[in-house]
Coordinates of C-alpha atoms in Angstrom, one line a residue:
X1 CA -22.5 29.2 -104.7
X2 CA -24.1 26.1 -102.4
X3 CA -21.8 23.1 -102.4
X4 CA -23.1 20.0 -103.7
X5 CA -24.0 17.7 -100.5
X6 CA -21.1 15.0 -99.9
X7 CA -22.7 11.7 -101.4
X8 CA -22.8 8.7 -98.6
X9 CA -20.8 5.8 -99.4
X10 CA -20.4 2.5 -98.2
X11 CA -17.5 4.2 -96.3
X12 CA -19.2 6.1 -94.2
X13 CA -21.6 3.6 -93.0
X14 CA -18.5 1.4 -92.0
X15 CA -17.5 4.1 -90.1
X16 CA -21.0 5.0 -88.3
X17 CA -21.9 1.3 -87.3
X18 CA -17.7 0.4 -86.4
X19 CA -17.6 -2.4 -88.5
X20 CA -15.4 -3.3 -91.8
X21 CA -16.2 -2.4 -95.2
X22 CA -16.7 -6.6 -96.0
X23 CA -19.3 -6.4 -92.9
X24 CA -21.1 -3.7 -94.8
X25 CA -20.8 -5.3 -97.7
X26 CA -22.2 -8.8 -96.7
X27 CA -25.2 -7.4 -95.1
X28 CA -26.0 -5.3 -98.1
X29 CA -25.6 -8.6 -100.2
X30 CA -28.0 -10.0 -97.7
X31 CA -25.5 -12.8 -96.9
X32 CA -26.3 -15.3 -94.2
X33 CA -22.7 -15.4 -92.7
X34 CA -23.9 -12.4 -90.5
X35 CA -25.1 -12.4 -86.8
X36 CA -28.6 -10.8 -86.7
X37 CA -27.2 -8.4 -84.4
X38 CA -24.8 -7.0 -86.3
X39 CA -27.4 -6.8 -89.1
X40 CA -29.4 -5.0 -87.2
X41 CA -26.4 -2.5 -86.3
X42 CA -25.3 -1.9 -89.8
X43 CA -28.9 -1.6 -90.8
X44 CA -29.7 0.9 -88.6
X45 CA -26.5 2.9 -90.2
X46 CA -27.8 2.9 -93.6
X47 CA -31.3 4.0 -92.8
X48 CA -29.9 6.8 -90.3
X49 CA -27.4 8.1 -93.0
X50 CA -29.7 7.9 -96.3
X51 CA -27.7 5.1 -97.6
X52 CA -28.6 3.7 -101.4
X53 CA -26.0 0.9 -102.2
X54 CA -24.0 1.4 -105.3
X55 CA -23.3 -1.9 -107.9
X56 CA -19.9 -1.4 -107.0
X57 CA -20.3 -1.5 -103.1
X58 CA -22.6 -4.9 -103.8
X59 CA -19.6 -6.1 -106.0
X60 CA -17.0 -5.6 -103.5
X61 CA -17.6 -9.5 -102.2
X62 CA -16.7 -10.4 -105.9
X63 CA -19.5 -13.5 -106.0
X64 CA -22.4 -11.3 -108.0
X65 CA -22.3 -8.2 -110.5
X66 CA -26.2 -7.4 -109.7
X67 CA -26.4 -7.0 -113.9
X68 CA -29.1 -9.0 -115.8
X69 CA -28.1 -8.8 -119.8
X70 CA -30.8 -8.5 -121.6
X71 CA -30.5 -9.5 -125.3
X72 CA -31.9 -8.4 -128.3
X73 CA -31.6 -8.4 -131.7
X74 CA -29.4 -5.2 -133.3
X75 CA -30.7 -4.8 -136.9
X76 CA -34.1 -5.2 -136.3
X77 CA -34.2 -3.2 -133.2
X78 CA -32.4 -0.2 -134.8
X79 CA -34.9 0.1 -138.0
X80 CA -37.9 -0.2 -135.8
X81 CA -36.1 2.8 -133.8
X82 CA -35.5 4.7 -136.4
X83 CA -39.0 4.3 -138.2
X84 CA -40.6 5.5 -134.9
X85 CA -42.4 1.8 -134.6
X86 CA -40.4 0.7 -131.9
X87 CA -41.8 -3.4 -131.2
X88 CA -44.3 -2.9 -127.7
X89 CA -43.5 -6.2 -126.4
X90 CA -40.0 -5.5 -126.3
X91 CA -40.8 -2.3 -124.4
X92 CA -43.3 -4.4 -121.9
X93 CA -40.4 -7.1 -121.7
X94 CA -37.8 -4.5 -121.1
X95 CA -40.1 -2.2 -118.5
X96 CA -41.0 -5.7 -116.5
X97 CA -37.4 -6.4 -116.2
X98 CA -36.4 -3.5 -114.6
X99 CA -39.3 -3.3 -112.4
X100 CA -38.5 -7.0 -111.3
X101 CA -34.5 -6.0 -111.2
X102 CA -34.9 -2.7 -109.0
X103 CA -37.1 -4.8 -106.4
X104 CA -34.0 -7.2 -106.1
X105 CA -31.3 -4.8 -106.0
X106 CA -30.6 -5.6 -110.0
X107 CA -29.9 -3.6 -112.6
X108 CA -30.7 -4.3 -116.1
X109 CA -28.8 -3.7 -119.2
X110 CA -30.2 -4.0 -122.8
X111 CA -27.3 -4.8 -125.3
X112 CA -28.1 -5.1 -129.3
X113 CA -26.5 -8.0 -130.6
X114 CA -26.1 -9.0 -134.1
X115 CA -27.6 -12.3 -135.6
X116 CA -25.1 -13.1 -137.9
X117 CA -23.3 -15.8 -136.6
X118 CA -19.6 -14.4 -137.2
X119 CA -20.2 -11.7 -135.0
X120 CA -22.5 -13.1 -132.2
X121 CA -20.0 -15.1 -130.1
X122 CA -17.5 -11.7 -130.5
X123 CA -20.0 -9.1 -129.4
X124 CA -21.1 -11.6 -126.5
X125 CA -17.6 -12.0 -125.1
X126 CA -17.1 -8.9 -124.9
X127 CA -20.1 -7.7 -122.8
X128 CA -19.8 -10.6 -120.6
X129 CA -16.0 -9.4 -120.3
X130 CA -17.0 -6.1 -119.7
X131 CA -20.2 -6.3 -117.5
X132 CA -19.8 -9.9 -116.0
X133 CA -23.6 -10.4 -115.9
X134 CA -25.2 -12.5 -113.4
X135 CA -28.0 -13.8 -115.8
X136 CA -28.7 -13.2 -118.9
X137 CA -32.5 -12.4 -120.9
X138 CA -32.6 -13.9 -124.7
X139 CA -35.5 -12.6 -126.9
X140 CA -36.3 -13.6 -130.6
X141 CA -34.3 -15.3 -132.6
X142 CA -31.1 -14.9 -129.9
X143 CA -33.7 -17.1 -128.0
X144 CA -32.9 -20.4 -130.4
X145 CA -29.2 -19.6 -131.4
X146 CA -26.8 -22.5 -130.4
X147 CA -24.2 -20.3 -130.2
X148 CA -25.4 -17.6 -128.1
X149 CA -26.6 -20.7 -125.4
X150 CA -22.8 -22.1 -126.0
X151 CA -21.3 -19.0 -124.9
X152 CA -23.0 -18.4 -122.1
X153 CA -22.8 -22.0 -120.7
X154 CA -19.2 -21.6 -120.9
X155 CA -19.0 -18.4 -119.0
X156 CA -21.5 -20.0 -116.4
X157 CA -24.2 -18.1 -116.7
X158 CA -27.7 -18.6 -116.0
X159 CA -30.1 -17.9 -118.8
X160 CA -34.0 -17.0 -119.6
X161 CA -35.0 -18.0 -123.5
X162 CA -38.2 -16.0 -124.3
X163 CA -40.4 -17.1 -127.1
X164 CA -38.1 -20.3 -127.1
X165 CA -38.3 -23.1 -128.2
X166 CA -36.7 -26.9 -128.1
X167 CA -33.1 -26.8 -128.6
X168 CA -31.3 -30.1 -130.1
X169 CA -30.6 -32.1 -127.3
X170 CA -27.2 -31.2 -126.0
X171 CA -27.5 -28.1 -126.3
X172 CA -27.9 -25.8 -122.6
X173 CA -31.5 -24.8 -122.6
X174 CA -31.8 -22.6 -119.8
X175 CA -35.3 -21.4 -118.3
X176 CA -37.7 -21.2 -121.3
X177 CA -41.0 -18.5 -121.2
X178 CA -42.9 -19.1 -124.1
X179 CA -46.3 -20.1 -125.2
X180 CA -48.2 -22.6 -127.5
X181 CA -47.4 -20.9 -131.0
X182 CA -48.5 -23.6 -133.0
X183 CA -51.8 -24.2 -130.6
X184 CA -52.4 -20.6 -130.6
X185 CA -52.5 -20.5 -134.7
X186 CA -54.9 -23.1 -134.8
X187 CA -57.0 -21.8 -132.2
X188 CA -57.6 -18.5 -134.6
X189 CA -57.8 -20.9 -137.9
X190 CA -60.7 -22.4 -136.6
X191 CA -62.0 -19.3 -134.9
X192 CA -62.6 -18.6 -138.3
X193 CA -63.4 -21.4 -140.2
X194 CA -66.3 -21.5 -137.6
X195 CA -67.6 -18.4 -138.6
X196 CA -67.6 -19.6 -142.1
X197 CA -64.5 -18.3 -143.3
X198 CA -62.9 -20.6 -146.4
X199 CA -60.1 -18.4 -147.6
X200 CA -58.2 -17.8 -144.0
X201 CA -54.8 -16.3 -145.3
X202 CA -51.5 -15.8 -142.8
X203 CA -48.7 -13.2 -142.9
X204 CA -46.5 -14.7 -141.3
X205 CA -42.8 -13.7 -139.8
X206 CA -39.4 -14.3 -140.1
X207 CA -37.5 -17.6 -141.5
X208 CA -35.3 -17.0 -138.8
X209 CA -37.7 -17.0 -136.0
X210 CA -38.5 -20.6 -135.0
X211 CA -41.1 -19.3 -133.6
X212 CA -42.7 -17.8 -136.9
X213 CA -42.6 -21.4 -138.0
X214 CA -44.3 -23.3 -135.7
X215 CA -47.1 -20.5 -136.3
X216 CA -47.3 -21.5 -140.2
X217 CA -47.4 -24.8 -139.3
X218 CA -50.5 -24.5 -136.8
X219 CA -52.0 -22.4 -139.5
X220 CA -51.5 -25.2 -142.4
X221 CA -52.7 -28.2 -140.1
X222 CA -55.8 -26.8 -139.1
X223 CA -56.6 -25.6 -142.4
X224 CA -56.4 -29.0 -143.3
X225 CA -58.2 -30.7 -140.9
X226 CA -61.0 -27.9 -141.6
X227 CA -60.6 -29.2 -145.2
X228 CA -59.6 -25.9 -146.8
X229 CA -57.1 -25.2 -149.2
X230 CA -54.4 -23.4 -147.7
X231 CA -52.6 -22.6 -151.3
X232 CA -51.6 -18.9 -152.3
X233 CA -52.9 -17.6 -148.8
X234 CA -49.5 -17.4 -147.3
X235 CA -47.3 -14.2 -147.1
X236 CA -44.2 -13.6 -145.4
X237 CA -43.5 -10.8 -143.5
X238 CA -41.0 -9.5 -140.8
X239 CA -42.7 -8.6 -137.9
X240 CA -42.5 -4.7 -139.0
X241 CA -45.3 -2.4 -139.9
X242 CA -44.2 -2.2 -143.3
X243 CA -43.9 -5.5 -144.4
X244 CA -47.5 -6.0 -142.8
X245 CA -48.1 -3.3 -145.2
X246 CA -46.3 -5.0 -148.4
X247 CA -48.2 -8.2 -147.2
X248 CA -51.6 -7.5 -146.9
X249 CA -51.7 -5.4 -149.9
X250 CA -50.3 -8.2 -152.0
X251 CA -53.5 -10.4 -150.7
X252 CA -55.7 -8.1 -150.3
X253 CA -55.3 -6.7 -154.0
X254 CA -56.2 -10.3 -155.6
X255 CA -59.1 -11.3 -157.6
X256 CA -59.6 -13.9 -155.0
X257 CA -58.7 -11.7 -152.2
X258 CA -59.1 -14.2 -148.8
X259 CA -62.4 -13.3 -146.5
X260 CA -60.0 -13.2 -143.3
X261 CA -56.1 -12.8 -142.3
X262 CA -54.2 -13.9 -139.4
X263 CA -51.3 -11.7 -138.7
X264 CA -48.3 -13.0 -137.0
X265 CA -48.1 -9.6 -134.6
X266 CA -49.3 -6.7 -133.4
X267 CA -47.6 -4.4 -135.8
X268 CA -48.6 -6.6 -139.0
X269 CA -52.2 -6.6 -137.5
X270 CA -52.1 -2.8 -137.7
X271 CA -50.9 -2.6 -141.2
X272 CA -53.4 -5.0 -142.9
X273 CA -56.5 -3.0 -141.1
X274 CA -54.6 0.0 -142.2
X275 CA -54.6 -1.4 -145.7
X276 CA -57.9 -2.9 -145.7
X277 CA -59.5 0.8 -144.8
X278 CA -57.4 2.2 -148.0
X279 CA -59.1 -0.5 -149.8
X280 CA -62.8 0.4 -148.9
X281 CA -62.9 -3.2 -146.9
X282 CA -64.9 -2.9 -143.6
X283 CA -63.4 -5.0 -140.9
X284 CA -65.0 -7.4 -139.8
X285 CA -68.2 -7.3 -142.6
X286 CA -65.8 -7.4 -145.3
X287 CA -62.8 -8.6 -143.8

């Protein structure tokens, strides 16, 4: 039987170039506090011996883990899981982290944490405890939770809220990626109240998503500045396919049934044309 080739370890370049393990260690860290030269002379070790630097060879100066926590929510995450409708932006958000990780010698690690508050700041300690990220990635609704921000300031570590938006002042707000929700909900209201549209419904999402707010509330002004009654023509759903379902069945099954719907996602979007099909309704000549 072969043996299994020996794996190269931080060790062994040490050895090959004659310098220490902290040498090694400081150049793979890409610290400054080393003379070119013997950058050069420990680089030419790795290369020669195949080297791929561990985490825990990049951790041995103790200053950075080279972990970015990503965060997202458990409950919702889990039932999209197990209903086969995983959420594609999470997947995009996820897949562009790692790419952007790997070219910086990062690693990223997705943790589900729970949105009730009594257990957020408990789970949260603990993976910081365990993992001692050097940054951590908040998605929706972890993006706007006080507690969440708290806890990291305390343990010092840097942030990225995405989908945020303005926390009370106070309140750490880290680096926020977002985009104009409320703007963005207008912009499709009078998309199609321009095309003659008077019954513009919404499904929207979550209470606990600012986010799904500010949406409702871009909706609702420009309705009214359109001059249209924006009464009845509301639904709340939760982001999921089927509570797009639930919703656009409920509006679409009405006497006055509305002419167009704005859905709040992708996966709500699917569900009303789904519905709308089951219904006879042509999109867009009927709908």
């Amino acid at each position: 039987m072969a043996r299994r080739r020996q794996a190269v370890t931080i060790k062994h370049v040490a050895a090959d170039a004659g310098v220490s393990l902290q040498t090694v260690s400081r150049v793979i860290n890409n610290e400054a506090n080393v003379r070119p030269e013997m950058r050069e002379k420990v680089q030419a070790s790795i290369d020669k011996l195949g080297y791929v630097p561990s985490i825990a060879a990049q951790r041995m100066s103790g200053s950075r883990s080279y972990l970015i926590l990503a965060l997202n929510d458990r409950e919702r995450t889990i039932a999209d899981w197990r209903a086969r409708q995983g959420t594609d932006w999470v997947d995009q958000m996820l897949l562009g982290g790692m790419l952007e990780c790997a070219e910086h010698g990062y690693r990223l690690i997705f943790e589900l944490v729970d949105t009730h508050s009594d257990h957020v700041e408990r789970e949260l300690g603990a993976a910081i405890a365990a993992l001692q990220p050097d940054g951590a990635i908040l998605t929706p609704p972890h993006s706007d939770n006080p507690l969440i921000l708290k806890t990291l300031a305390k343990h010092n570590i840097p942030f990225a809220r995405i989908g945020a938006q303005a926390v009370e002042e106070g309140l750490p707000q880290g680096i926020c990626v977002s985009m104009d929700d409320e703007g963005g909900a207008r912009l499709a209201t009078r998309h199609l109240a321009d095309l003659g549209h008077r019954r513009i419904a919404m499904i929207s999402g979550p209470s606990e998503y600012r986010l799904a707010g500010t949406r409702v509330d871009g909706w609702r002004a420009e309705m009214a500045e359109a001059g249209l009654d924006s009464g009845r023509l509301l639904e709340a759903g939760d982001f999921t396919y089927a509570s797009g379902v639930r919703a656009a069945r409920a509006l679409l099954s009405r006497a006055d049934r509305p002419s167009a719907i704005i859905a709040s996602n992708d996966q709500m979007a699917l569900a009303t044309a789904e519905i709308a099909a089951e219904l006879g309704l042509a999109i867009p000549a009927d709908l």
